[in-house]
Amino acid sequence: AQTVTQSQPEMSVQEAETVTLSCTYDTSESDYYLFWYKQPPSRQMILVIRQEAYKQQNATENRFSVNFQKAAKSFSLKISDSQLGDAAMYFCAYGGGSEKLVFGKGTKLTVNP
Amino acid sequence: DGGITQSPKYLFRKEGQNVTLSCEQNLNHDAMYWYRQDPGQGLRLIYYSQIVNDFQKGDIAEGYSVSREKKESFPLTVTSAQKNPTAFYLCASSIDHGTGNEKLFFGSGTQLSVL
């Protein structure tokens, strides 16, 4: 079964600096998708970024980018120029040949002014 | 605006009572999902539906029931058989399901507590 591991329960960053959140996953599939979702204090989940495994180029969305290492089964999220509004829980998720998305347990990000 | 509406925002259940959480979407999505979120845990799938009048159990379906009579609606009933129902419940939808490419759109959630 596919598993998703986020090894950092909590992280903190100073405003305007860069932070990287880690995610590893386990799968035997060759074609799949990876996601980062953000859950702010409002608790509504929002898609941050999506990566297709067959694409070697790392996905980027404005200040958010990923470092996708397929062989290592690693999918980290980099947030540049951190803003106070980036404070949230971040969940990594895997979507593959199975019938459902698998989520990690999340990383709580604190942004210090 | 298109989106997913969950109600109520807060819900309290008495011992032995069944309660129903509402989820409505106007995104014209085929697939809908119910997730449970406990503190310190990721999202765990309760039930999902790919099409009207059809649904499948997720990882933690025991003590829950669903229906999908309309494309727009996917209510979740927490039955008295669910002995630990206190949690945050999230409803989601996606255009398709099973491709692994599901971009999920989430509602704002319902916090269920036991009195």
GROMACS .gro file of N, CA, C and O in nm, chain A residues 6 31-35 37 39 42-47 50-52 89 91 94-106, chain B residues 4 9 33 35 37 40-43 45 48 50 56 58-59 87-88 90 97-109 111:
model
  256
    6GLN      N    1   0.554   1.255   0.631
    6GLN     CA    2   0.605   1.391   0.653
    6GLN      C    3   0.677   1.389   0.787
    6GLN      O    4   0.614   1.376   0.891
   31ASP      N    5   0.367   0.565  -1.273
   31ASP     CA    6   0.297   0.687  -1.313
   31ASP      C    7   0.202   0.728  -1.202
   31ASP      O    8   0.114   0.651  -1.164
   32TYR      N    9   0.219   0.848  -1.151
   32TYR     CA   10   0.137   0.893  -1.039
   32TYR      C   11   0.148   1.044  -1.028
   32TYR      O   12   0.218   1.109  -1.107
   33TYR      N   13   0.076   1.098  -0.932
   33TYR     CA   14   0.076   1.242  -0.908
   33TYR      C   15   0.103   1.269  -0.761
   33TYR      O   16   0.067   1.189  -0.674
   34LEU      N   17   0.163   1.382  -0.736
   34LEU     CA   18   0.191   1.425  -0.600
   34LEU      C   19   0.137   1.565  -0.580
   34LEU      O   20   0.137   1.647  -0.672
   35PHE      N   21   0.091   1.591  -0.459
   35PHE     CA   22   0.024   1.718  -0.430
   35PHE      C   23   0.073   1.773  -0.296
   35PHE      O   24   0.111   1.699  -0.206
   37TYR      N   25  -0.113   2.028  -0.022
   37TYR     CA   26  -0.232   2.103   0.016
   37TYR      C   27  -0.201   2.186   0.139
   37TYR      O   28  -0.126   2.144   0.227
   39GLN      N   29  -0.369   2.394   0.468
   39GLN     CA   30  -0.487   2.411   0.552
   39GLN      C   31  -0.462   2.526   0.649
   39GLN      O   32  -0.399   2.509   0.753
   42SER      N   33  -0.851   2.872   0.894
   42SER     CA   34  -0.992   2.855   0.857
   42SER      C   35  -1.029   2.709   0.837
   42SER      O   36  -1.148   2.674   0.832
   43ARG      N   37  -0.929   2.625   0.821
   43ARG     CA   38  -0.941   2.479   0.809
   43ARG      C   39  -0.990   2.431   0.672
   43ARG      O   40  -1.012   2.312   0.654
   44GLN      N   41  -1.006   2.521   0.577
   44GLN     CA   42  -1.042   2.478   0.442
   44GLN      C   43  -0.916   2.443   0.365
   44GLN      O   44  -0.825   2.524   0.354
   45MET      N   45  -0.912   2.324   0.311
   45MET     CA   46  -0.795   2.275   0.239
   45MET      C   47  -0.787   2.338   0.100
   45MET      O   48  -0.888   2.347   0.029
   46ILE      N   49  -0.667   2.379   0.064
   46ILE     CA   50  -0.646   2.446  -0.064
   46ILE      C   51  -0.527   2.379  -0.133
   46ILE      O   52  -0.422   2.359  -0.072
   47LEU      N   53  -0.542   2.349  -0.261
   47LEU     CA   54  -0.432   2.291  -0.337
   47LEU      C   55  -0.325   2.397  -0.361
   47LEU      O   56  -0.354   2.506  -0.409
   50ARG      N   57   0.092   2.080  -0.773
   50ARG     CA   58   0.076   1.942  -0.817
   50ARG      C   59   0.192   1.905  -0.910
   50ARG      O   60   0.233   1.986  -0.992
   51GLN      N   61   0.240   1.783  -0.895
   51GLN     CA   62   0.350   1.734  -0.977
   51GLN      C   63   0.312   1.602  -1.042
   51GLN      O   64   0.260   1.512  -0.975
   52GLU      N   65   0.337   1.591  -1.171
   52GLU     CA   66   0.314   1.465  -1.241
   52GLU      C   67   0.445   1.389  -1.246
   52GLU      O   68   0.547   1.444  -1.288
   89MET      N   69  -0.117   2.444   0.819
   89MET     CA   70  -0.077   2.303   0.809
   89MET      C   71  -0.059   2.272   0.662
   89MET      O   72  -0.141   2.314   0.578
   91PHE      N   73  -0.009   1.957   0.391
   91PHE     CA   74  -0.023   1.813   0.374
   91PHE      C   75   0.029   1.772   0.237
   91PHE      O   76  -0.008   1.831   0.134
   94TYR      N   77  -0.041   1.170  -0.220
   94TYR     CA   78  -0.003   1.087  -0.335
   94TYR      C   79  -0.128   1.037  -0.404
   94TYR      O   80  -0.223   0.991  -0.339
   95GLY      N   81  -0.130   1.043  -0.537
   95GLY     CA   82  -0.240   0.988  -0.614
   95GLY      C   83  -0.185   0.901  -0.726
   95GLY      O   84  -0.113   0.950  -0.813
   96GLY      N   85  -0.218   0.772  -0.722
   96GLY     CA   86  -0.162   0.684  -0.823
   96GLY      C   87  -0.265   0.590  -0.880
   96GLY      O   88  -0.381   0.626  -0.897
   97GLY      N   89  -0.224   0.467  -0.908
   97GLY     CA   90  -0.317   0.372  -0.966
   97GLY      C   91  -0.423   0.326  -0.869
   97GLY      O   92  -0.523   0.269  -0.909
   98SER      N   93  -0.404   0.352  -0.743
   98SER     CA   94  -0.504   0.314  -0.644
   98SER      C   95  -0.625   0.405  -0.657
   98SER      O   96  -0.625   0.504  -0.728
   99GLU      N   97  -0.727   0.374  -0.585
   99GLU     CA   98  -0.853   0.445  -0.605
   99GLU      C   99  -0.870   0.568  -0.517
   99GLU      O  100  -0.975   0.629  -0.518
  100LYS      N  101  -0.772   0.604  -0.440
  100LYS     CA  102  -0.790   0.718  -0.353
  100LYS      C  103  -0.658   0.788  -0.331
  100LYS      O  104  -0.552   0.731  -0.352
  101LEU      N  105  -0.666   0.914  -0.293
  101LEU     CA  106  -0.547   0.988  -0.253
  101LEU      C  107  -0.504   0.944  -0.114
  101LEU      O  108  -0.588   0.914  -0.030
  102VAL      N  109  -0.373   0.942  -0.092
  102VAL     CA  110  -0.318   0.911   0.039
  102VAL      C  111  -0.249   1.036   0.091
  102VAL      O  112  -0.164   1.094   0.022
  103PHE      N  113  -0.285   1.076   0.211
  103PHE     CA  114  -0.231   1.199   0.270
  103PHE      C  115  -0.129   1.167   0.378
  103PHE      O  116  -0.141   1.068   0.450
  104GLY      N  117  -0.029   1.254   0.391
  104GLY     CA  118   0.060   1.249   0.507
  104GLY      C  119  -0.008   1.312   0.627
  104GLY      O  120  -0.120   1.362   0.618
  105LYS      N  121   0.061   1.310   0.742
  105LYS     CA  122   0.002   1.361   0.864
  105LYS      C  123   0.016   1.511   0.880
  105LYS      O  124  -0.038   1.569   0.973
  106GLY      N  125   0.090   1.574   0.794
  106GLY     CA  126   0.096   1.719   0.794
  106GLY      C  127   0.215   1.778   0.866
  106GLY      O  128   0.275   1.714   0.954
  117ILE      N  129  -1.806   2.423  -0.281
  117ILE     CA  130  -1.864   2.318  -0.200
  117ILE      C  131  -1.912   2.379  -0.069
  117ILE      O  132  -1.836   2.452  -0.003
  122LYS      N  133  -2.161   2.417   1.044
  122LYS     CA  134  -2.019   2.437   1.073
  122LYS      C  135  -1.981   2.362   1.201
  122LYS      O  136  -1.872   2.306   1.213
  146TYR      N  137  -1.628   1.306  -0.197
  146TYR     CA  138  -1.555   1.233  -0.094
  146TYR      C  139  -1.591   1.288   0.045
  146TYR      O  140  -1.620   1.406   0.059
  148TYR      N  141  -1.391   1.296   0.420
  148TYR     CA  142  -1.271   1.269   0.497
  148TYR      C  143  -1.294   1.304   0.643
  148TYR      O  144  -1.368   1.397   0.676
  150GLN      N  145  -1.075   1.417   0.987
  150GLN     CA  146  -0.946   1.469   1.031
  150GLN      C  147  -0.944   1.476   1.183
  150GLN      O  148  -1.029   1.541   1.245
  153GLY      N  149  -0.342   1.600   1.476
  153GLY     CA  150  -0.215   1.530   1.454
  153GLY      C  151  -0.221   1.421   1.349
  153GLY      O  152  -0.122   1.349   1.330
  154GLN      N  153  -0.332   1.409   1.284
  154GLN     CA  154  -0.348   1.306   1.181
  154GLN      C  155  -0.372   1.369   1.046
  154GLN      O  156  -0.418   1.481   1.036
  155GLY      N  157  -0.342   1.294   0.946
  155GLY     CA  158  -0.379   1.338   0.812
  155GLY      C  159  -0.526   1.313   0.787
  155GLY      O  160  -0.601   1.282   0.880
  156LEU      N  161  -0.566   1.327   0.664
  156LEU     CA  162  -0.704   1.302   0.628
  156LEU      C  163  -0.723   1.153   0.600
  156LEU      O  164  -0.645   1.091   0.528
  158LEU      N  165  -0.998   0.869   0.457
  158LEU     CA  166  -1.114   0.861   0.370
  158LEU      C  167  -1.222   0.774   0.432
  158LEU      O  168  -1.197   0.660   0.470
  161TYR      N  169  -1.644   0.744  -0.065
  161TYR     CA  170  -1.638   0.823  -0.185
  161TYR      C  171  -1.740   0.772  -0.286
  161TYR      O  172  -1.784   0.658  -0.279
  163GLN      N  173  -1.830   0.798  -0.714
  163GLN     CA  174  -1.786   0.838  -0.847
  163GLN      C  175  -1.902   0.880  -0.935
  163GLN      O  176  -1.882   0.949  -1.036
  169GLN      N  177  -1.846   0.394  -0.255
  169GLN     CA  178  -1.757   0.290  -0.204
  169GLN      C  179  -1.703   0.328  -0.068
  169GLN      O  180  -1.685   0.447  -0.039
  171GLY      N  181  -1.430   0.381   0.217
  171GLY     CA  182  -1.290   0.416   0.226
  171GLY      C  183  -1.223   0.337   0.337
  171GLY      O  184  -1.263   0.224   0.366
  172ASP      N  185  -1.124   0.397   0.400
  172ASP     CA  186  -1.047   0.326   0.502
  172ASP      C  187  -1.117   0.310   0.636
  172ASP      O  188  -1.088   0.219   0.711
  200ALA      N  189  -1.457   1.475   1.570
  200ALA     CA  190  -1.355   1.497   1.467
  200ALA      C  191  -1.401   1.611   1.377
  200ALA      O  192  -1.514   1.659   1.386
  201PHE      N  193  -1.311   1.650   1.290
  201PHE     CA  194  -1.342   1.750   1.187
  201PHE      C  195  -1.366   1.674   1.057
  201PHE      O  196  -1.285   1.591   1.017
  203LEU      N  197  -1.442   1.673   0.651
  203LEU     CA  198  -1.425   1.750   0.529
  203LEU      C  199  -1.487   1.677   0.411
  203LEU      O  200  -1.464   1.558   0.391
  210HIS      N  201  -1.221   1.053  -1.094
  210HIS     CA  202  -1.172   0.973  -0.983
  210HIS      C  203  -1.108   0.847  -1.037
  210HIS      O  204  -1.153   0.787  -1.131
  211GLY      N  205  -1.001   0.809  -0.968
  211GLY     CA  206  -0.937   0.684  -1.006
  211GLY      C  207  -0.823   0.700  -1.103
  211GLY      O  208  -0.754   0.604  -1.132
  212THR      N  209  -0.803   0.823  -1.150
  212THR     CA  210  -0.692   0.845  -1.242
  212THR      C  211  -0.564   0.881  -1.168
  212THR      O  212  -0.459   0.886  -1.227
  213GLY      N  213  -0.576   0.908  -1.040
  213GLY     CA  214  -0.462   0.952  -0.962
  213GLY      C  215  -0.434   1.099  -0.978
  213GLY      O  216  -0.347   1.155  -0.912
  214ASN      N  217  -0.510   1.163  -1.066
  214ASN     CA  218  -0.487   1.304  -1.094
  214ASN      C  219  -0.592   1.390  -1.026
  214ASN      O  220  -0.621   1.501  -1.069
  215GLU      N  221  -0.651   1.337  -0.921
  215GLU     CA  222  -0.762   1.410  -0.862
  215GLU      C  223  -0.717   1.540  -0.797
  215GLU      O  224  -0.645   1.538  -0.698
  216LYS      N  225  -0.759   1.651  -0.853
  216LYS     CA  226  -0.743   1.779  -0.787
  216LYS      C  227  -0.868   1.797  -0.704
  216LYS      O  228  -0.978   1.811  -0.758
  217LEU      N  229  -0.852   1.793  -0.574
  217LEU     CA  230  -0.967   1.798  -0.486
  217LEU      C  231  -1.004   1.942  -0.451
  217LEU      O  232  -0.917   2.024  -0.424
  218PHE      N  233  -1.133   1.967  -0.451
  218PHE     CA  234  -1.188   2.094  -0.403
  218PHE      C  235  -1.261   2.062  -0.273
  218PHE      O  236  -1.346   1.974  -0.269
  219PHE      N  237  -1.228   2.136  -0.169
  219PHE     CA  238  -1.279   2.106  -0.037
  219PHE      C  239  -1.383   2.208   0.010
  219PHE      O  240  -1.378   2.326  -0.026
  220GLY      N  241  -1.473   2.159   0.093
  220GLY     CA  242  -1.561   2.248   0.166
  220GLY      C  243  -1.490   2.302   0.289
  220GLY      O  244  -1.373   2.272   0.314
  221SER      N  245  -1.561   2.378   0.368
  221SER     CA  246  -1.501   2.444   0.485
  221SER      C  247  -1.510   2.359   0.610
  221SER      O  248  -1.462   2.399   0.715
  222GLY      N  249  -1.573   2.242   0.600
  222GLY     CA  250  -1.571   2.146   0.709
  222GLY      C  251  -1.681   2.160   0.812
  222GLY      O  252  -1.746   2.264   0.825
  224GLN      N  253  -1.725   2.057   1.228
  224GLN     CA  254  -1.668   2.005   1.352
  224GLN      C  255  -1.779   1.936   1.430
  224GLN      O  256  -1.876   2.000   1.471
   0.00000   0.00000   0.00000
